[in-house]
mmCIF file of C-alpha atoms in Angstrom:
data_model
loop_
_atom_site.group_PDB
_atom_site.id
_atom_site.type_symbol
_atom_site.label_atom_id
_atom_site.label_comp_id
_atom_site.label_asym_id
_atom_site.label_seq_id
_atom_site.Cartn_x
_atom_site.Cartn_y
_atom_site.Cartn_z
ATOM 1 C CA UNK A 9 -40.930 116.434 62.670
ATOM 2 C CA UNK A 10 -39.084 119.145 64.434
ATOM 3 C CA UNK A 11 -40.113 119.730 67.293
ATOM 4 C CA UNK A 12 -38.398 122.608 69.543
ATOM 5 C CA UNK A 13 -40.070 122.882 73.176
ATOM 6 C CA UNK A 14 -38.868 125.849 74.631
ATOM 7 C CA UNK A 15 -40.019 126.003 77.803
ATOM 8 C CA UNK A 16 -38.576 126.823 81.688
ATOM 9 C CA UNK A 17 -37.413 123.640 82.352
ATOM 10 C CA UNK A 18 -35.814 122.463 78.988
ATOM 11 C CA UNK A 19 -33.309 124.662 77.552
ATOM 12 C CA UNK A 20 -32.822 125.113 74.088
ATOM 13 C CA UNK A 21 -29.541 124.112 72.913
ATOM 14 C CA UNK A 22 -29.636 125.436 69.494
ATOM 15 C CA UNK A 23 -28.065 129.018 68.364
ATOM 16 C CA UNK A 24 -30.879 131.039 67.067
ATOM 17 C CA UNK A 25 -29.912 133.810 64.682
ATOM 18 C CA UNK A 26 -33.352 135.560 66.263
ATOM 19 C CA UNK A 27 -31.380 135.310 69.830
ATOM 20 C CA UNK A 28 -33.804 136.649 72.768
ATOM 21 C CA UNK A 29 -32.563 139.009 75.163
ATOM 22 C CA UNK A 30 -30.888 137.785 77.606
ATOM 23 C CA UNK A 31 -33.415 138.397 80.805
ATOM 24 C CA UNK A 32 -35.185 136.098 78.946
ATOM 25 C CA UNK A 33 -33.098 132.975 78.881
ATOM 26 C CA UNK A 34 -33.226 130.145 76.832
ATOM 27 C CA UNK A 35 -37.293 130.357 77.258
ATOM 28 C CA UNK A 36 -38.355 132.323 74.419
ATOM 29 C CA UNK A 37 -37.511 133.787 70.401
ATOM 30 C CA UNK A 38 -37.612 137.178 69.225
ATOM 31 C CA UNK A 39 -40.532 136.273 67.203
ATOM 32 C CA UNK A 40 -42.593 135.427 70.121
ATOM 33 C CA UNK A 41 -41.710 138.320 72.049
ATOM 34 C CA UNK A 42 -42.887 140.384 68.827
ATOM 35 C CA UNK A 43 -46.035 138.455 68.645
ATOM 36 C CA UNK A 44 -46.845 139.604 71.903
ATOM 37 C CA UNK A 45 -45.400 143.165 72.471
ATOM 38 C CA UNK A 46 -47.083 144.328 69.111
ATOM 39 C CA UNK A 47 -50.140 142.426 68.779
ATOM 40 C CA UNK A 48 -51.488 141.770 72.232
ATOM 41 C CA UNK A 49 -52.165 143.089 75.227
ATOM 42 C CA UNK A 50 -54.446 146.302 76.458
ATOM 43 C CA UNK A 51 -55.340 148.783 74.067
ATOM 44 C CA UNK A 52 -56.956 151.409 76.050
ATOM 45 C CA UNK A 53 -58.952 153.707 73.764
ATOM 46 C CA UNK A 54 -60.162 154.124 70.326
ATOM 47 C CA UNK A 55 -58.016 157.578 70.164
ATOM 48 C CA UNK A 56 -54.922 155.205 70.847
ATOM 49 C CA UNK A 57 -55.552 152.676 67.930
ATOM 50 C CA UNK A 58 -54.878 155.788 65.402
ATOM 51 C CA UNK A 59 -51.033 155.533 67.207
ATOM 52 C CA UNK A 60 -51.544 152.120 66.992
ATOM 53 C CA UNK A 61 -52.466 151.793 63.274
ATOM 54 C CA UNK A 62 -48.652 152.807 62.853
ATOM 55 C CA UNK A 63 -47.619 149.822 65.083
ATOM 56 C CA UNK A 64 -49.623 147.593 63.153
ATOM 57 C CA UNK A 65 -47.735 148.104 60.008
ATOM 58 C CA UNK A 66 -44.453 147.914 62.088
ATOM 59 C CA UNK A 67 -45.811 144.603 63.342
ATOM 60 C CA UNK A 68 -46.451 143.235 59.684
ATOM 61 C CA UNK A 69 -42.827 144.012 58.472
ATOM 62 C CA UNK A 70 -41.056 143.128 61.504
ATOM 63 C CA UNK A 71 -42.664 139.411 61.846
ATOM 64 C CA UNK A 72 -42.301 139.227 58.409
ATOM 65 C CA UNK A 73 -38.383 139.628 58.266
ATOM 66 C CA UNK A 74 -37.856 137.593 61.986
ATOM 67 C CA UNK A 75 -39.832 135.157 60.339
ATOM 68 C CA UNK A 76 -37.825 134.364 57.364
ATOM 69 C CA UNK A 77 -34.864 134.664 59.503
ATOM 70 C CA UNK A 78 -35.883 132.292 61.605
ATOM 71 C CA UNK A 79 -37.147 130.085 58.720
ATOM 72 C CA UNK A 80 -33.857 130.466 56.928
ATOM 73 C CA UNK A 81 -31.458 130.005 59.887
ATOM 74 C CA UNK A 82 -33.687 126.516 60.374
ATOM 75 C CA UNK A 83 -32.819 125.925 56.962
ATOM 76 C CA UNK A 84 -29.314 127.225 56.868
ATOM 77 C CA UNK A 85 -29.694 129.897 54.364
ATOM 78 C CA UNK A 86 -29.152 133.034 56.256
ATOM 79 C CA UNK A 87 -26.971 134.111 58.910
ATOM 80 C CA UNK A 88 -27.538 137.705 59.512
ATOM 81 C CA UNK A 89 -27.726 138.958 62.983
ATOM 82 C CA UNK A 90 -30.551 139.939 64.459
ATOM 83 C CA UNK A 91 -29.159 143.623 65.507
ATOM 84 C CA UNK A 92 -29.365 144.422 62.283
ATOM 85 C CA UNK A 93 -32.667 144.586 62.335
ATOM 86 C CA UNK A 94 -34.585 148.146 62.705
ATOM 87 C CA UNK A 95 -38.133 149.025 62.395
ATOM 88 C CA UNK R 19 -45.236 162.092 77.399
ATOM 89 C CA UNK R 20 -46.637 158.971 79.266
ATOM 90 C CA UNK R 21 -45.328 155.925 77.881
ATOM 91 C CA UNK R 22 -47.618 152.773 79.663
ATOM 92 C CA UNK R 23 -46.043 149.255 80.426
ATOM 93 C CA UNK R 24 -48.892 147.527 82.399
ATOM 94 C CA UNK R 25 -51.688 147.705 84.521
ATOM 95 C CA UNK R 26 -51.051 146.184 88.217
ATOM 96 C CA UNK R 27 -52.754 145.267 91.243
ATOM 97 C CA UNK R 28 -50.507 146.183 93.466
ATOM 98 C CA UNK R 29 -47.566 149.038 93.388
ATOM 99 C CA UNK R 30 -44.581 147.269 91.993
ATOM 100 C CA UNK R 31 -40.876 148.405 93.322
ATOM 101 C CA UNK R 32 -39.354 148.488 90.510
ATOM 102 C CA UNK R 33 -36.659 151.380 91.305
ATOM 103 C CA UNK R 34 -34.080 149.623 89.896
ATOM 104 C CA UNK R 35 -35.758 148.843 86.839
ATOM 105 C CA UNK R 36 -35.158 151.172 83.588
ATOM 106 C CA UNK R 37 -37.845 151.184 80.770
ATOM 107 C CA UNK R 38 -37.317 152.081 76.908
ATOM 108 C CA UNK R 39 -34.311 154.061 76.266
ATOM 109 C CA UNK R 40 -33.232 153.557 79.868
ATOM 110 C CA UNK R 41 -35.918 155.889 81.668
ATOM 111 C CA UNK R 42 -37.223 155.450 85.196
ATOM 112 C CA UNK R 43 -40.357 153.320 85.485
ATOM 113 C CA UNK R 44 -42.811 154.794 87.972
ATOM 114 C CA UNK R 45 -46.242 152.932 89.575
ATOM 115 C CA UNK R 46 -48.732 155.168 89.096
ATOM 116 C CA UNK R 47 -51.917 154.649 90.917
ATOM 117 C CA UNK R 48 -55.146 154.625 89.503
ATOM 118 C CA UNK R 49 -57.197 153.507 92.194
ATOM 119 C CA UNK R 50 -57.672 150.447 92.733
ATOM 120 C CA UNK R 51 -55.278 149.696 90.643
ATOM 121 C CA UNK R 52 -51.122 151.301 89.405
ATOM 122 C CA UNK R 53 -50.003 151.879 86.059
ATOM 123 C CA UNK R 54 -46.568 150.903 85.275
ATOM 124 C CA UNK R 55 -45.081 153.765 82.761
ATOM 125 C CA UNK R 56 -41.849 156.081 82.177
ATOM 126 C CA UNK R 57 -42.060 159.492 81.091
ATOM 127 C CA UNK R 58 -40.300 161.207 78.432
ATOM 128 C CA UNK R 59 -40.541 164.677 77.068
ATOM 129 C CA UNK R 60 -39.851 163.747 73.278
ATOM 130 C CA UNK R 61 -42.926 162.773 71.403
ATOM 131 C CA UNK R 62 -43.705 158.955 70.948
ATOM 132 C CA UNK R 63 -40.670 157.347 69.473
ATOM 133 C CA UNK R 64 -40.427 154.681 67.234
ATOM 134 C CA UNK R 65 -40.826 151.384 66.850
ATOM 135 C CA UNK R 66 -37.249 149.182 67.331
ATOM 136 C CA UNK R 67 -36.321 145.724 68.739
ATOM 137 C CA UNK R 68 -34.545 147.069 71.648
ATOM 138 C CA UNK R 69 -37.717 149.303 72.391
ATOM 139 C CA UNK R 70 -40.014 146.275 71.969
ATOM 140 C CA UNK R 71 -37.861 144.015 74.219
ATOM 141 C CA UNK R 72 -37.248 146.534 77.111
ATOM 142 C CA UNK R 73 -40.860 146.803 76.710
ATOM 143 C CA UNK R 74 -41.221 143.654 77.658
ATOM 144 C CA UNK R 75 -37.927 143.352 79.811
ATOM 145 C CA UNK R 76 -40.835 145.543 82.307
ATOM 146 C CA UNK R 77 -43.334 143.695 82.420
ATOM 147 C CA UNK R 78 -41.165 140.537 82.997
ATOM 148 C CA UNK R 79 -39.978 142.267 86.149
ATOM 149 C CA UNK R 80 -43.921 143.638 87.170
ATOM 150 C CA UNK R 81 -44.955 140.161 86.569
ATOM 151 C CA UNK R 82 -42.056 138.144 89.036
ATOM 152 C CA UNK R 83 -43.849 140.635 91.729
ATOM 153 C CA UNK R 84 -47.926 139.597 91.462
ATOM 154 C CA UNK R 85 -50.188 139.797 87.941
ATOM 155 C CA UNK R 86 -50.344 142.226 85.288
ATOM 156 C CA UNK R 87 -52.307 143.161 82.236
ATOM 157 C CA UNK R 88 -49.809 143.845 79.555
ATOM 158 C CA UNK R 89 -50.254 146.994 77.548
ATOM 159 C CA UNK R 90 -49.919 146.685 73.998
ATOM 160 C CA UNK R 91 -46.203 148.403 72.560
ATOM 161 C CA UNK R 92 -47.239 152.206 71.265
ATOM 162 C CA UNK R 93 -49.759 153.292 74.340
ATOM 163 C CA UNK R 94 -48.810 156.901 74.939
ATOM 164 C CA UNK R 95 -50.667 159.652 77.016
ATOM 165 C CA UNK R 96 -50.041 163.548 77.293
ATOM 166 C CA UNK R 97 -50.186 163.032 81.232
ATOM 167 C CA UNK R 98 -51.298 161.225 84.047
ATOM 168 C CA UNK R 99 -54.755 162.655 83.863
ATOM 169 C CA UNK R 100 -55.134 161.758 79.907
ATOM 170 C CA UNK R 101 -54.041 157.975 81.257
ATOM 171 C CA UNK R 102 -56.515 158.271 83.879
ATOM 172 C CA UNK R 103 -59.087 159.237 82.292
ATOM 173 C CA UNK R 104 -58.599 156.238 79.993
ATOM 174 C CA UNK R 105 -58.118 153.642 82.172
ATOM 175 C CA UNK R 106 -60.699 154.519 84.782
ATOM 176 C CA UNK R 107 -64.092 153.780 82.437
ATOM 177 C CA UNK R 108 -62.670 150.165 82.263
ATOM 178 C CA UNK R 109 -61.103 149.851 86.045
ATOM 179 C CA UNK R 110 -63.757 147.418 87.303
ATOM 180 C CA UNK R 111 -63.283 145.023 84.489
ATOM 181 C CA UNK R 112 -58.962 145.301 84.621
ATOM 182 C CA UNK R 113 -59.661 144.614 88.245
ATOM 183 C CA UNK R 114 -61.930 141.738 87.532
ATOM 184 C CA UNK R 115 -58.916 140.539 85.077
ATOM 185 C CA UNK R 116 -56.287 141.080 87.268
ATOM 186 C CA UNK R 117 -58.076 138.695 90.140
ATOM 187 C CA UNK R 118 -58.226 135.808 87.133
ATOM 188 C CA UNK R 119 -54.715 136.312 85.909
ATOM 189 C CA UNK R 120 -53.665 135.847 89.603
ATOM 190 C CA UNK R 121 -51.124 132.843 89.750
ATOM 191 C CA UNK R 122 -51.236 132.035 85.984
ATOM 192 C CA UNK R 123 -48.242 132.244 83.128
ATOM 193 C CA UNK R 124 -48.954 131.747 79.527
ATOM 194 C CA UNK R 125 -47.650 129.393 77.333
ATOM 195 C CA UNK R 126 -46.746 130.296 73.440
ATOM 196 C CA UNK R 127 -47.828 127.167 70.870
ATOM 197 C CA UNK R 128 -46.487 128.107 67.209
ATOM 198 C CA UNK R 129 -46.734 125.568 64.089
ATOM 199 C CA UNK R 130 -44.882 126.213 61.143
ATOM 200 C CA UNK R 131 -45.469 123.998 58.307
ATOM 201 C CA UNK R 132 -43.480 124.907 55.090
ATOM 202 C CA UNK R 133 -45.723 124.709 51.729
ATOM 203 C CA UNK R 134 -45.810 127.129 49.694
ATOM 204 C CA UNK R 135 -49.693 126.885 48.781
ATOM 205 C CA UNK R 136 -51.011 129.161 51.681
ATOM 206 C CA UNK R 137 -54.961 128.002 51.779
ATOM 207 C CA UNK R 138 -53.148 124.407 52.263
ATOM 208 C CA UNK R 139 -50.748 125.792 54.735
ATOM 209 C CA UNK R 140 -53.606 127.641 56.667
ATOM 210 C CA UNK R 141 -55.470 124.434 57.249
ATOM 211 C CA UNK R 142 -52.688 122.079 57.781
ATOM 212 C CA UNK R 143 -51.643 124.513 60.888
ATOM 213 C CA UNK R 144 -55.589 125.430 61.941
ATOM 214 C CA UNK R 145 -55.958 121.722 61.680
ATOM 215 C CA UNK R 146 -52.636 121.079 64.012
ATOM 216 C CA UNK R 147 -53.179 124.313 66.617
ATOM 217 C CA UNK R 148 -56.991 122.731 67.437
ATOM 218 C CA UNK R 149 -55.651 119.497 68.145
ATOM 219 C CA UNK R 150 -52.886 120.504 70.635
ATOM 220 C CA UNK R 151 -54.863 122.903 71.908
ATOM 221 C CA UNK R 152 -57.633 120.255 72.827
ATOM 222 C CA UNK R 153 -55.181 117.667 74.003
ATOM 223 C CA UNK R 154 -53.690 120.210 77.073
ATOM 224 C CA UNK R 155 -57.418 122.617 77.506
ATOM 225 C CA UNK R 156 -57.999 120.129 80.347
ATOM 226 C CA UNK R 157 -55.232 121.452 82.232
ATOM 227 C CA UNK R 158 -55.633 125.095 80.745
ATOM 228 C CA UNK R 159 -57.459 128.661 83.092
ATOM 229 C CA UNK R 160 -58.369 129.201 79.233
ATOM 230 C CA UNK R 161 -56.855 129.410 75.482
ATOM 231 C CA UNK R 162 -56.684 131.685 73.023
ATOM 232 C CA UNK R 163 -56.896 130.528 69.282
ATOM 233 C CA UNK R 164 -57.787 133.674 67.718
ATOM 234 C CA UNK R 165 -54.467 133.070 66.145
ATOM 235 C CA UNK R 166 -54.906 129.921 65.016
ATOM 236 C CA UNK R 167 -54.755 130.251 61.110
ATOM 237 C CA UNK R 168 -51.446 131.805 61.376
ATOM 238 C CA UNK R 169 -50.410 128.665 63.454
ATOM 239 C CA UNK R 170 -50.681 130.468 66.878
ATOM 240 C CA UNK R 171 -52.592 129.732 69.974
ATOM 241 C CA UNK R 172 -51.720 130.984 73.878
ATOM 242 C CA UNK R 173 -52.487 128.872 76.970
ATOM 243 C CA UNK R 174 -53.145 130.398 79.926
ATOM 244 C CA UNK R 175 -52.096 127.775 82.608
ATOM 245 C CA UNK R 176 -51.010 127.731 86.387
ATOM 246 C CA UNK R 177 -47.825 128.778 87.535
ATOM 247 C CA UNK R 178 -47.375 124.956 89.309
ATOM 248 C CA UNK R 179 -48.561 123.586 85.792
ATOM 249 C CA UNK R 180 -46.377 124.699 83.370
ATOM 250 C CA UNK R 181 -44.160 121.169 82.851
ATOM 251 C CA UNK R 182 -47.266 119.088 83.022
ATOM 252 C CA UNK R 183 -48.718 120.538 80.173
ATOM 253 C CA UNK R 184 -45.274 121.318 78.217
ATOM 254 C CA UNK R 185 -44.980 117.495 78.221
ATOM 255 C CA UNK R 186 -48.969 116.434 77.256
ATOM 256 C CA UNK R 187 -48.237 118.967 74.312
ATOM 257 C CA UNK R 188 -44.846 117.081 73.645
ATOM 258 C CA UNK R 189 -46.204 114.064 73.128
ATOM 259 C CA UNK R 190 -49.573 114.913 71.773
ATOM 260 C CA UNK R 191 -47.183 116.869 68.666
ATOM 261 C CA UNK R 192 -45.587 113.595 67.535
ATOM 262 C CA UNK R 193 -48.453 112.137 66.220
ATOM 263 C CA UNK R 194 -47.874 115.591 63.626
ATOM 264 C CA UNK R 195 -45.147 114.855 61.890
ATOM 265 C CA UNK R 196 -45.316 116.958 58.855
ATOM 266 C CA UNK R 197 -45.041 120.155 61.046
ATOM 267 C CA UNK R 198 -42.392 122.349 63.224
ATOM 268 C CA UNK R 199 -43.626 122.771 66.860
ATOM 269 C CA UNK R 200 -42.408 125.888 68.957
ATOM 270 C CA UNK R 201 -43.740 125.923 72.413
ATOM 271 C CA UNK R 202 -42.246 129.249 74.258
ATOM 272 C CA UNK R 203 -43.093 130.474 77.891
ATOM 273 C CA UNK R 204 -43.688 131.351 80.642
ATOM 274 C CA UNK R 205 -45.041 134.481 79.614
ATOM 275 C CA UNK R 206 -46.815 137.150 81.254
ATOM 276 C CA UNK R 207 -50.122 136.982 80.027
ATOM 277 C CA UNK R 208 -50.276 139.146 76.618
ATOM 278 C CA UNK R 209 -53.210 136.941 75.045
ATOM 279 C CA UNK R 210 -55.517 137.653 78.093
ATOM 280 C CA UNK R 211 -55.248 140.792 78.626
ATOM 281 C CA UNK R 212 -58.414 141.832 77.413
ATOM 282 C CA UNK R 213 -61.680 139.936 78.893
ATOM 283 C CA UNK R 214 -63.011 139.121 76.004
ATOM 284 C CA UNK R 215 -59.744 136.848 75.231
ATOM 285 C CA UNK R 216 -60.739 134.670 79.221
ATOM 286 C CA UNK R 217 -63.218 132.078 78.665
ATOM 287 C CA UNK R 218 -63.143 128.740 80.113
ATOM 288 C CA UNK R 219 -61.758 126.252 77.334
#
């Protein structure tokens, strides 16, 4: 099992080719942040979910591609940086 | 063009904090509660990394000063009256949300488990995410396994309580050795943002 606990109080040592920002420390990976920032939080009207319906195809691709990043980099298949990554 | 952040309890300082593409973020009340947003006179831009994570990078800061409700990346308004007259129908119940949220982080739970026949993939995560999720609800506000066939679940936990349950989920993931265990947080509370998502576990 791997297990990689990633949370305030234990670092993570390893170099992730999805790197997080730097505000956020050693607590967190791209992909979560793109979980969250695209696919939670308030939606505040039915008018909005048309703007939205863009976002959600963003979402799709992006996690996609961070995904196999990630999955590769665990691997050791890929190295690409993360900046090179654009919706 | 109103680009929203968060809803807020109380009005944030946050004058030295910039928003997407480096604007100004302004508290905007909407009585009882503020609106965390920057203003731009381009129509709604884009979707990018950088965008997404100084999204975030605001409510981070909003959420080190008292609770938030996270708005969802791509909520735009003409002006403030447009945002007001959107947020206002639902103000009791963001109030309501806000009070629950009060004092609580969220912790991320991802399982990956590589196999490359998905309907065996689905259930060996579903199977893993309700068993972690079950070993720490005990010391959970609430969870949210909507996300749970992808291998996703969110715990919404006390501030004081974040170790404690980082370490029952620890040792409650080695009896699953045949998958990858990513626990990330503390977040600001994305997967309870909306009241349906609070329930007692």
């Amino acid at each position: 099992m791997t297990t990689n606990w990633v949370s305030a109080s234990q670092a993570r040592t390893d170099e992730e080719v999805s790197a997080p920002p730097a505000y956020l420390g050693q607590r967190a990976t791209l992909l979560d942040l793109i979980d969250r920032v695209l696919d939670k939080g308030v939606v505040l009207s039915a008018q909005l979910m048309l703007s939205v319906a863009d976002v959600d195809l963003v979402y799709i691709d992006l996690r996609a591609f961070i995904a196999s990043v990630e999955s590769a980099r665990r691997t050791g298949t890929r190295s690409e940086p993360i900046a090179e990554v654009r919706a | 063009m109103i680009h929203l952040y968060a809803l807020s309890a109380a009005p944030n300082d946050l004058a030295g904090v910039r928003g997407v593409d480096g604007a100004p973020v302004e508290t905007l009340p909407i009585e009882p509660i503020h609106a965390l947003a920057s203003r731009y006179s381009d129509p709604p831009f884009p979707v990018t990394v950088d965008r997404l994570v100084e999204h975030d990078a605001v409510i981070e800061s909003a959420f080190a000063c008292g609770p938030v409700l996270p708005v969802r990346f791509g909520s735009t308004f003409t002006d403030e009256r447009e945002l007001a007259t959107h947020v206002l129908p639902r103000v009791d119940s963001f109030v309501r949300q806000l009070a629950l949220l009060d004092g609580c982080v969220e912790l991320a739970l991802r399982v990956d488990f590589a196999d490359t026949d998905p309907f065996r993939r689905t259930r060996a995560v579903t199977v893993v995410v309700e068993d972690l999720v079950a070993a720490a609800a005990g010391d959970a506000r609430a969870v949210n396994t909507d996300d749970k066939a992808q291998g996703r679940a969110a715990l919404l936990i006390e501030r004081a309580a974040v170790d404690g349950v980082a370490e029952v989920l620890r040792r409650r993931a080695g009896v699953h050795p045949q998958v990858q265990v990513t626990l990330t947080g503390p977040w600001p509370p994305y997967s309870f943002s909306e009241h349906r998502a609070v329930v007692a576990p």
